Every structure is written in C-alpha cells, then in structure tokens.
Amino acid sequence: MSEAPWVYIQDIHQHEGQEVALKGWLYAKRSSGKLHFLQVRDGTGTIQAVLFKGDVPEELFAAADKLPQEASIAVRGAVKKDARSPLGFELSVKDLAVLQAAEGYPITPKEHGVAYLMEHRHLWLRSARQHAILRVRHSIVKAVRDYFDERGFTLFDAPILTPAACEGTSTLFEVPYFDQKAYLTQSGQLYGEAGAMALGKVYVFGPTFRAEKSKTRRHLTEFWMVEPEVAFMDLAGDMDLAEDFLVSVVAHVLARHERELKEVLERDLEPLRRVQKPFPRISYTEAVERIAKAGHPMKWGDDIGGDEETVLANQFDRPVMVHRYPAAMKAFYFKRDPDDTKLALGVDVLAPEGYGEIVGGGQREENIATLEVALKEQGLPPEPFSWYLDLRRWGSVPHAGFGLGIERTVAWICGLHHVRETIPFARTIERLAP
Ligand code: 4AD
Ligand code: MG
C-alpha cells in the first residue's frame, strides 16, 4: 500500500492510469463469481473498486467476499476510466487492507423507520442522502456569508448566554449562571443592533435556542440563524435586502448542487429556478383576506399558522413577503407604522411549496419613550434592557434587519419534509441524543 500515493476520490480524475491508494469505508458490495464490486466511500465521493480473482492473492479475494458494510479499509489499485460510473472512473484493485471489520452495522440498505434512524444519527450521517443534504447546507452557509462579506457587512458575534428575552418569555431556556439566571439566546438581534450603531452594517450568525413545546416539522429547539442589521434602513429597504439575499443564495446553491439536488434528493428544480425578483409583497391584512377567501376561517389579529402559511404561499410561484402585522402579536422592539399604529413594521418571508416562514424581521423602534412603553406592555423588566435603551439615548437612528433560519432554508432548498435532517444532530422537544 505504501508505494502508491494516497488520494481522495474527489481528485481521482487527476490520476487516470496511475496506481493510487484510497482510504475509506465499504459502503456496499456485490459479487459475481470472479469479481467483487466494492463501493468505497471516503467522504469526498464514492468509487467502485473492482477485485478480479486473477489479480489478487486467493486469501484476499476470499476475505473481500466477507467484508462487512462500513468496514474501514485501504485499497490500492489502478484508476480506470469508466463511462457507466457517475464518477467517470473505477479502481482496479491490486491490494486491500482492513483497518477495522465492522460487524453487524445497524443501518442496512433495507428501510428503517425515522425514529430508528434518528437514534442512530451518528451513523445515519454516512448515507448518500445525508451527504447531499449536509453539502447543500455547507453551501447555503457559505453563500450567506459571501453575500454579506461582499457587501461591506461585518460579522458580529452575539453572546449565547444572555440576561434577557428577545423573542418573548415563553420559549426561554434558563441556565444557572453562578448566583443569577441566564438564558440561552433566542436571537442575536438586540446585540446586532448595537453592532449596527457601531459598524453600520453587520450580520450575526450563530446558534439560537427556543424552548419550543410544539412538535412540528419546522421547529427545532436549537437552530442556526443569520441576522443582518443595518443602520439607516427602513422596512422597504429591509424587504429589498431580504429579497436580493434569497435570490443570491438560491442561485449559488443551484449552480453548485444541481446533480445532488436532482439525483440524490429528487428535488424538483423548477420552483427553485423561479426564485427571482420581484417577490410579491402583501400586507398581513391582505394575507388574512386571501386565506379566509381560500376557505380557511381566519380573522384579523389571528396568528398565521403553518397551514395558513401554506395556503397563502401556494397562491404564488415564488417566496412571498407578508408585512405590517398587528403590533400586538409581535415582539416589543418593532417600530409601529406611523400611518396606523396598530401595525408593526415587520416582514415575514414565506417559502413556496409549503416550507413556511424562513425569514422574520423588520424595522426597529428607535424612540426610547415608545420602547419603554412597549417593554412594559409586554411585561418585560426594564433593567436587563437598559443597555439596549442606551442605543436610543445616544445617536439613535432608524434601522432594520431580519433573521433567516438556516435549517428551514435547507429543508426548503433540499425539498425535505422535516427540519430534523437539515442539521447533523437535531434538537427537538423529544430529542437530546445522540
Ligand atoms: O421570526 P423569528 O423569531 O425572528 C427573530 O428571531 C428576529 N429577532 C430576527 C431578526 O429580525 N434579527 O425567527 C427568524 C427565523 C424564522 O423565520 C425561522 O426561519 C427561524 O428563524 N426559526 C426557527 N427555525 C427552526 N426552529 C425554530 N424553532 C425556529 N424559530 C425561528
Ligand atoms: Mg417569526
């Protein structure tokens, strides 16, 4: 094994005709008399490694026949062009070493239930479908960061341990913090606002936490959120930013993952290709009328739930922006619409095809007296927010931002029914392990 250079499967095309060594795991195997076909994966790709009886010692050929799924192995052989393989190449094996023979791997090619697979998530991650999802996730995160980095935003890390609630007190995770209480952050936004007053345009990107008691296909208790925040921006500018950003992220992912989306995840790409400007922008009031007219009883002031979101989103061929919600159903920090103070200058972006709300944001209240009233109305103690009010005491300006949930975005782009597959180790009300 030692003489041949160790290469990754993704680089195999650079080694046609050469002898190389691969290190990886046995994904699957079939045999036909004088031949064993081993599907070897190394994390960067999967290649068919062919053992011909006449090419290798007899014991090796016999041992390869018994090689269990997910055995860790090293193989040496010649790289051959092969038009039938998706990779374009296969390996003609000369030598094979077993690092560890994995007996009784719990995930076999037969169908397993989701609960079983989630319990074995640490192993389920080795399947082709999960590789595709995690690579798309990686590209989404990269596209998100590139978008802001290329436009003069500064990455601004917000704390995870916080003294106060950002998104209401009903979904707070409390943690003992020496002789006081802390909460896991629900959103980095309030800190992002401090960042915007310091650096103009920032984005917070990190894990966020919600003690969500709901068991839905869209809710995790730990999820990643990217939150741009921009000084001197109003709601219209915020909607322009969200729209431009989403178009850019989807285009980036389509350009890189067409094959994985189509072939591995069986995603219909047409709806993704339609993610182009302009997105329809409708008010909450119009949204309620549309939903009610579509046969879902709903009145002004009601929350737009998951089912209603789907009804509304299905009326459009691309993401839809719903703006100006009743202030009573929104967080304390939203600026009221000066034309109708019952309304908050907020916007949600609903993904098409029933994937639900992927973005929530809006314009922030910049007046200190109005904010103090809003805090009181929502029963929030003023003390932990005093630093936040300072931002309005010294050089307050109009500003806006939004939060995009990474997992819901991955579910939408990959076409996954449930967010549990969008992150390596999902956390839900029912699951803290593995
Ligand atoms: O609408 P949300 O609660 O907005 C905020 O947290 C604002 N502070 C963001 C801001 O303006 N900076 O959450 C934003 C997004 C949602 O649209 C959704 O994509 C995602 O975060 N999200 C969740 N994703 C998975 N599981 C949950 N429990 C989620 N809650 C929100
Ligand atoms: Mg929201």
XYZ file of C-alpha atoms and ligand atoms in Angstrom:
466
model
C 0.000 0.000 0.000
C 2.837 2.301 0.948
C 4.305 2.981 -2.522
C 1.080 4.275 -4.050
C 0.132 7.881 -3.214
C -2.941 8.330 -1.001
C -5.560 10.336 -2.862
C -9.130 11.452 -2.262
C -11.904 10.181 -4.507
C -12.854 13.730 -5.486
C -9.389 14.081 -7.075
C -9.419 10.716 -8.810
C -9.744 12.243 -12.308
C -6.218 13.620 -11.904
C -4.848 10.092 -11.623
C -6.201 8.225 -14.645
C -3.968 5.276 -15.459
C -1.966 5.650 -12.244
C -1.807 3.423 -9.233
C -3.214 5.089 -6.106
C -4.270 4.233 -2.563
C -7.693 5.144 -1.190
C -8.722 5.124 2.450
C -12.342 4.875 3.404
C -15.284 2.674 4.255
C -17.152 -0.079 2.472
C -20.500 1.380 1.500
C -21.908 -1.620 -0.358
C -20.747 -4.750 -2.114
C -21.857 -7.251 -4.742
C -20.135 -10.204 -6.283
C -20.358 -12.272 -9.403
C -18.099 -15.312 -9.483
C -14.669 -13.995 -10.368
C -15.417 -10.392 -9.472
C -16.182 -8.408 -6.319
C -17.544 -4.901 -6.751
C -16.884 -2.780 -3.680
C -18.450 0.645 -3.308
C -15.816 2.532 -1.370
C -16.558 5.948 0.085
C -14.037 8.290 1.637
C -16.242 11.272 2.460
C -15.308 13.130 -0.713
C -17.034 10.651 -3.018
C -17.807 7.013 -3.744
C -15.971 4.847 -6.228
C -16.483 1.307 -7.458
C -13.405 -0.752 -6.615
C -13.272 -3.980 -8.636
C -11.416 -7.079 -7.444
C -10.704 -9.590 -10.168
C -9.898 -13.064 -8.875
C -6.876 -13.416 -11.136
C -5.361 -10.096 -9.965
C -5.103 -10.647 -6.223
C -3.962 -13.407 -3.847
C -6.614 -16.063 -3.205
C -6.972 -15.255 0.543
C -7.544 -11.617 -0.272
C -10.253 -12.423 -2.786
C -11.952 -14.691 -0.224
C -11.625 -12.075 2.550
C -13.131 -9.374 0.356
C -16.172 -11.561 -0.123
C -16.830 -11.451 3.631
C -16.100 -7.776 4.098
C -18.919 -6.236 6.139
C -20.685 -2.955 5.405
C -18.828 0.067 6.882
C -15.582 -1.841 7.423
C -12.771 0.698 7.316
C -10.368 -0.218 4.549
C -7.467 0.917 2.404
C -7.307 -0.168 -1.218
C -4.560 0.122 -3.775
C -5.192 -0.121 -7.465
C -5.154 1.455 -10.898
C -7.547 4.272 -11.823
C -9.532 3.382 -14.943
C -11.926 5.442 -16.983
C -15.454 4.039 -16.787
C -18.240 5.702 -18.705
C -21.018 3.892 -16.783
C -19.980 5.159 -13.359
C -21.381 8.516 -12.199
C -17.848 9.373 -11.135
C -16.418 8.503 -14.569
C -13.751 6.243 -13.034
C -13.336 2.976 -11.215
C -10.474 1.354 -9.373
C -8.951 -1.925 -10.462
C -7.818 -3.333 -7.115
C -4.377 -4.885 -6.519
C -4.308 -4.852 -2.749
C -6.717 -4.316 0.122
C -6.147 -3.860 3.860
C -8.850 -3.965 6.507
C -8.381 -1.424 9.296
C -11.422 -2.479 11.261
C -14.020 -5.048 10.286
C -17.360 -3.583 11.288
C -19.572 -6.472 12.411
C -23.330 -6.033 12.245
C -23.587 -2.395 11.160
C -27.005 -1.267 12.405
C -28.099 0.561 9.245
C -28.596 -1.814 6.350
C -29.868 -0.974 2.875
C -33.373 -2.072 3.966
C -35.881 0.579 5.046
C -35.583 1.772 8.633
C -38.110 3.979 10.421
C -37.244 7.603 11.083
C -37.173 7.121 14.877
C -34.613 4.336 14.482
C -32.537 6.399 12.095
C -32.611 9.429 14.403
C -31.425 7.224 17.278
C -28.545 6.162 15.051
C -27.991 9.637 13.650
C -24.224 9.409 14.275
C -24.179 6.532 11.768
C -27.057 7.632 9.518
C -24.827 10.588 8.556
C -22.821 8.131 6.443
C -25.553 7.682 3.855
C -25.507 9.289 0.418
C -28.696 11.242 1.056
C -27.307 12.757 4.250
C -24.052 13.643 2.500
C -26.021 15.537 -0.120
C -28.047 17.437 2.482
C -25.014 18.370 4.548
C -23.104 19.546 1.493
C -26.029 21.709 0.431
C -26.187 23.086 3.970
C -22.487 23.886 3.785
C -23.026 25.757 0.522
C -26.005 27.665 1.894
C -23.921 28.842 4.840
C -21.090 29.812 2.517
C -23.483 31.665 0.199
C -24.944 33.521 3.183
C -21.533 34.610 4.400
C -20.258 35.515 0.945
C -23.354 37.630 0.333
C -22.771 39.825 3.363
C -18.975 39.779 3.204
C -19.057 41.040 -0.384
C -21.349 43.932 0.558
C -19.432 45.564 3.372
C -21.150 43.860 6.309
C -19.023 42.958 9.325
C -19.544 39.612 11.050
C -20.663 40.419 14.587
C -20.775 37.564 17.097
C -23.506 37.872 19.700
C -23.366 36.110 23.059
C -25.181 32.833 23.626
C -25.627 33.352 27.361
C -27.885 36.345 27.815
C -29.687 38.078 30.663
C -32.953 38.785 28.803
C -35.562 37.590 26.298
C -35.559 38.843 22.722
C -38.497 36.876 21.310
C -40.916 36.589 24.222
C -40.574 34.795 27.536
C -42.469 31.607 26.674
C -39.622 29.880 24.803
C -36.646 30.677 27.033
C -34.129 28.071 28.116
C -32.964 29.027 31.556
C -29.476 28.122 32.774
C -27.989 28.641 36.211
C -25.296 31.275 35.950
C -23.336 31.447 39.216
C -25.654 33.313 41.565
C -28.050 34.513 38.888
C -30.116 33.198 35.983
C -29.089 33.296 32.355
C -30.974 32.363 29.206
C -29.734 30.756 26.005
C -30.138 33.350 23.280
C -33.305 33.248 21.168
C -31.817 35.669 18.643
C -28.692 37.794 18.354
C -30.713 40.733 17.086
C -30.555 43.073 20.090
C -26.766 42.778 20.079
C -26.758 43.128 16.293
C -28.453 46.486 16.772
C -25.551 47.615 18.963
C -23.254 46.354 16.197
C -25.112 48.320 13.527
C -24.766 51.524 15.560
C -21.022 50.831 15.806
C -20.218 49.403 12.357
C -23.132 50.464 10.144
C -23.933 47.066 8.636
C -23.367 43.820 10.498
C -24.536 40.250 10.487
C -24.847 37.978 13.466
C -24.517 34.289 12.684
C -24.791 31.633 15.303
C -26.863 29.055 17.102
C -30.084 30.219 18.709
C -32.384 28.436 21.124
C -36.104 28.219 21.672
C -37.818 26.026 24.219
C -40.461 25.227 21.599
C -43.046 22.892 23.022
C -44.514 22.329 19.569
C -43.823 19.122 17.681
C -43.927 20.379 14.127
C -41.833 19.652 11.089
C -40.489 23.218 11.188
C -39.412 23.617 14.801
C -36.114 22.809 16.439
C -35.062 23.856 19.927
C -31.565 24.699 18.663
C -31.159 26.208 15.218
C -28.783 28.472 13.350
C -29.816 31.929 12.348
C -28.164 34.626 10.273
C -29.255 38.125 11.204
C -28.203 41.187 9.218
C -28.812 44.551 10.877
C -28.395 47.857 9.038
C -28.360 51.435 10.331
C -30.485 53.973 8.424
C -32.555 51.239 6.765
C -36.352 51.185 6.793
C -38.844 48.368 6.210
C -38.846 48.796 2.415
C -35.048 48.595 2.370
C -35.193 45.553 4.626
C -37.537 43.797 2.186
C -35.256 44.699 -0.740
C -32.312 43.229 1.166
C -34.120 40.001 2.087
C -35.275 39.524 -1.493
C -31.874 40.157 -3.072
C -30.215 37.939 -0.480
C -32.559 34.981 -1.038
C -32.234 35.179 -4.825
C -28.462 35.148 -4.440
C -28.363 32.208 -2.001
C -30.651 30.016 -4.134
C -28.690 30.800 -7.318
C -25.418 29.966 -5.585
C -26.722 26.594 -4.406
C -28.293 25.720 -7.770
C -25.022 26.481 -9.519
C -23.118 24.077 -7.283
C -25.510 21.271 -6.405
C -27.790 20.646 -9.328
C -26.813 16.979 -9.549
C -27.172 16.244 -5.822
C -30.490 18.072 -5.617
C -31.939 16.361 -8.661
C -30.480 12.867 -8.490
C -29.904 12.197 -4.802
C -32.657 14.285 -3.212
C -35.087 14.125 -6.152
C -35.795 17.818 -5.776
C -37.904 19.474 -8.474
C -35.626 22.335 -9.502
C -38.236 24.396 -11.347
C -39.645 26.111 -8.234
C -36.092 26.974 -7.174
C -35.294 28.442 -10.587
C -38.319 30.708 -10.200
C -36.798 32.345 -7.121
C -36.269 35.650 -8.935
C -37.108 39.269 -8.213
C -39.574 40.705 -7.556
C -41.197 38.703 -4.759
C -44.843 39.593 -4.175
C -45.299 41.883 -1.147
C -48.642 41.763 0.581
C -49.821 43.205 3.866
C -50.912 40.998 6.752
C -54.434 42.379 6.254
C -54.459 41.230 2.626
C -52.965 37.895 3.660
C -55.823 37.301 6.116
C -58.376 38.118 3.404
C -56.714 35.763 0.937
C -56.523 32.920 3.461
C -60.141 33.381 4.526
C -61.273 33.516 0.894
C -59.399 30.268 0.234
C -61.690 28.599 2.778
C -59.596 28.792 5.963
C -61.612 30.719 8.527
C -59.383 33.415 9.905
C -59.916 36.895 11.260
C -57.759 39.975 11.621
C -55.477 39.616 14.641
C -55.093 35.826 14.375
C -51.671 34.294 14.002
C -50.891 32.926 10.537
C -50.151 29.319 11.456
C -48.307 26.684 9.462
C -51.361 25.514 7.496
C -52.427 29.070 6.690
C -48.880 29.887 5.563
C -49.085 27.026 3.096
C -52.472 28.147 1.767
C -51.101 31.626 1.191
C -47.732 30.552 -0.228
C -49.496 28.258 -2.712
C -51.093 31.314 -4.312
C -47.672 32.427 -5.561
C -44.914 30.889 -7.655
C -42.041 32.283 -5.580
C -41.383 33.388 -1.992
C -43.965 35.850 -0.695
C -43.335 38.719 1.725
C -46.015 39.460 4.280
C -45.584 42.811 6.000
C -47.256 45.025 8.614
C -48.558 42.621 11.214
C -50.740 43.561 14.173
C -48.279 45.018 16.676
C -49.956 43.039 19.479
C -48.660 39.751 18.069
C -45.096 40.915 17.552
C -42.043 41.403 19.780
C -41.538 44.644 21.743
C -38.798 46.051 19.508
C -40.841 46.534 16.296
C -41.466 50.073 15.138
C -45.156 50.940 14.776
C -46.414 52.002 11.376
C -46.815 55.800 11.609
C -49.823 55.511 9.240
C -51.602 53.004 11.504
C -50.154 52.439 14.949
C -51.987 49.105 15.359
C -49.432 47.728 12.901
C -45.796 46.720 13.367
C -43.319 47.415 10.556
C -42.364 43.756 10.344
C -41.987 41.333 7.465
C -42.007 37.552 7.187
C -40.868 35.775 4.063
C -42.777 32.564 3.361
C -41.059 29.968 1.212
C -43.076 28.418 -1.621
C -44.375 24.824 -1.655
C -45.420 24.837 1.989
C -41.991 25.207 3.603
C -43.269 28.078 5.731
C -41.649 31.144 7.221
C -37.937 31.266 6.544
C -37.284 34.943 7.327
C -38.664 37.210 10.041
C -37.589 40.791 10.550
C -38.463 44.428 10.252
C -37.770 47.985 11.258
C -36.858 48.632 14.912
C -38.338 51.239 17.205
C -35.765 53.999 17.581
C -37.641 56.180 20.079
C -36.741 55.475 23.684
C -40.046 56.524 25.236
C -42.033 54.325 22.834
C -39.741 51.381 23.558
C -40.118 51.808 27.311
C -43.897 51.619 26.921
C -43.598 48.532 24.678
C -41.400 46.744 27.229
C -43.909 47.488 29.962
C -46.848 46.334 27.815
C -45.141 43.012 27.218
C -44.324 42.595 30.891
C -40.559 42.701 30.377
C -38.363 44.046 33.191
C -36.550 47.252 32.196
C -33.234 46.506 33.938
C -31.803 43.836 31.559
C -32.702 46.083 28.603
C -31.069 49.263 29.904
C -28.042 48.820 27.635
C -30.420 48.330 24.687
C -32.192 51.582 25.546
C -28.775 53.306 25.601
C -28.668 52.722 21.831
C -31.672 55.112 21.654
C -30.159 57.530 24.184
C -27.060 58.268 22.179
C -27.307 58.702 18.442
C -30.494 56.763 17.738
C -31.226 56.234 14.044
C -33.826 54.310 12.040
C -32.599 50.786 11.459
C -33.822 47.389 10.358
C -32.789 43.791 9.906
C -34.035 40.245 9.708
C -33.275 36.685 10.693
C -33.065 33.735 8.302
C -33.344 30.259 9.807
C -30.701 28.034 8.222
C -32.491 24.729 8.852
C -35.784 25.837 7.316
C -33.832 27.159 4.356
C -32.041 23.832 3.941
C -35.366 21.973 4.184
C -36.862 24.201 1.519
C -33.943 24.093 -0.911
C -33.417 20.335 -0.485
C -37.163 19.631 -0.529
C -37.204 17.873 2.867
C -40.423 17.274 4.693
C -38.933 17.802 8.158
C -36.144 20.014 9.516
C -34.653 17.140 11.543
C -32.488 16.054 8.589
C -31.092 19.527 7.894
C -28.561 19.662 10.740
C -26.101 16.954 11.829
C -27.669 16.490 15.266
C -31.176 17.896 15.558
C -32.505 19.062 18.902
C -36.256 18.934 19.405
C -38.613 18.712 22.352
C -38.294 14.932 22.053
C -34.632 14.568 21.269
C -31.422 15.463 23.052
C -29.386 12.459 21.876
C -27.180 11.353 20.255
O -39.143 35.159 13.267
P -38.058 34.953 14.277
O -38.466 34.521 15.633
O -37.277 36.339 14.303
C -36.289 36.670 15.160
O -35.760 35.964 15.955
C -35.756 38.060 14.916
N -35.113 38.530 16.133
C -34.812 38.030 13.739
C -34.263 39.397 13.390
O -35.017 40.254 12.997
N -32.974 39.591 13.535
O -37.021 33.918 13.692
C -36.383 34.148 12.479
C -36.302 32.878 11.663
C -37.652 32.298 11.266
O -38.185 32.921 10.141
C -37.285 30.843 11.019
O -36.671 30.702 9.752
C -36.234 30.605 12.068
O -35.682 31.846 12.417
N -36.809 29.957 13.261
C -36.728 28.647 13.528
N -36.171 27.631 12.860
C -36.234 26.385 13.387
N -36.828 26.122 14.571
C -37.414 27.112 15.292
N -37.967 26.839 16.465
C -37.375 28.449 14.772
N -37.830 29.645 15.204
C -37.473 30.550 14.272
Mg -41.131 34.822 13.001
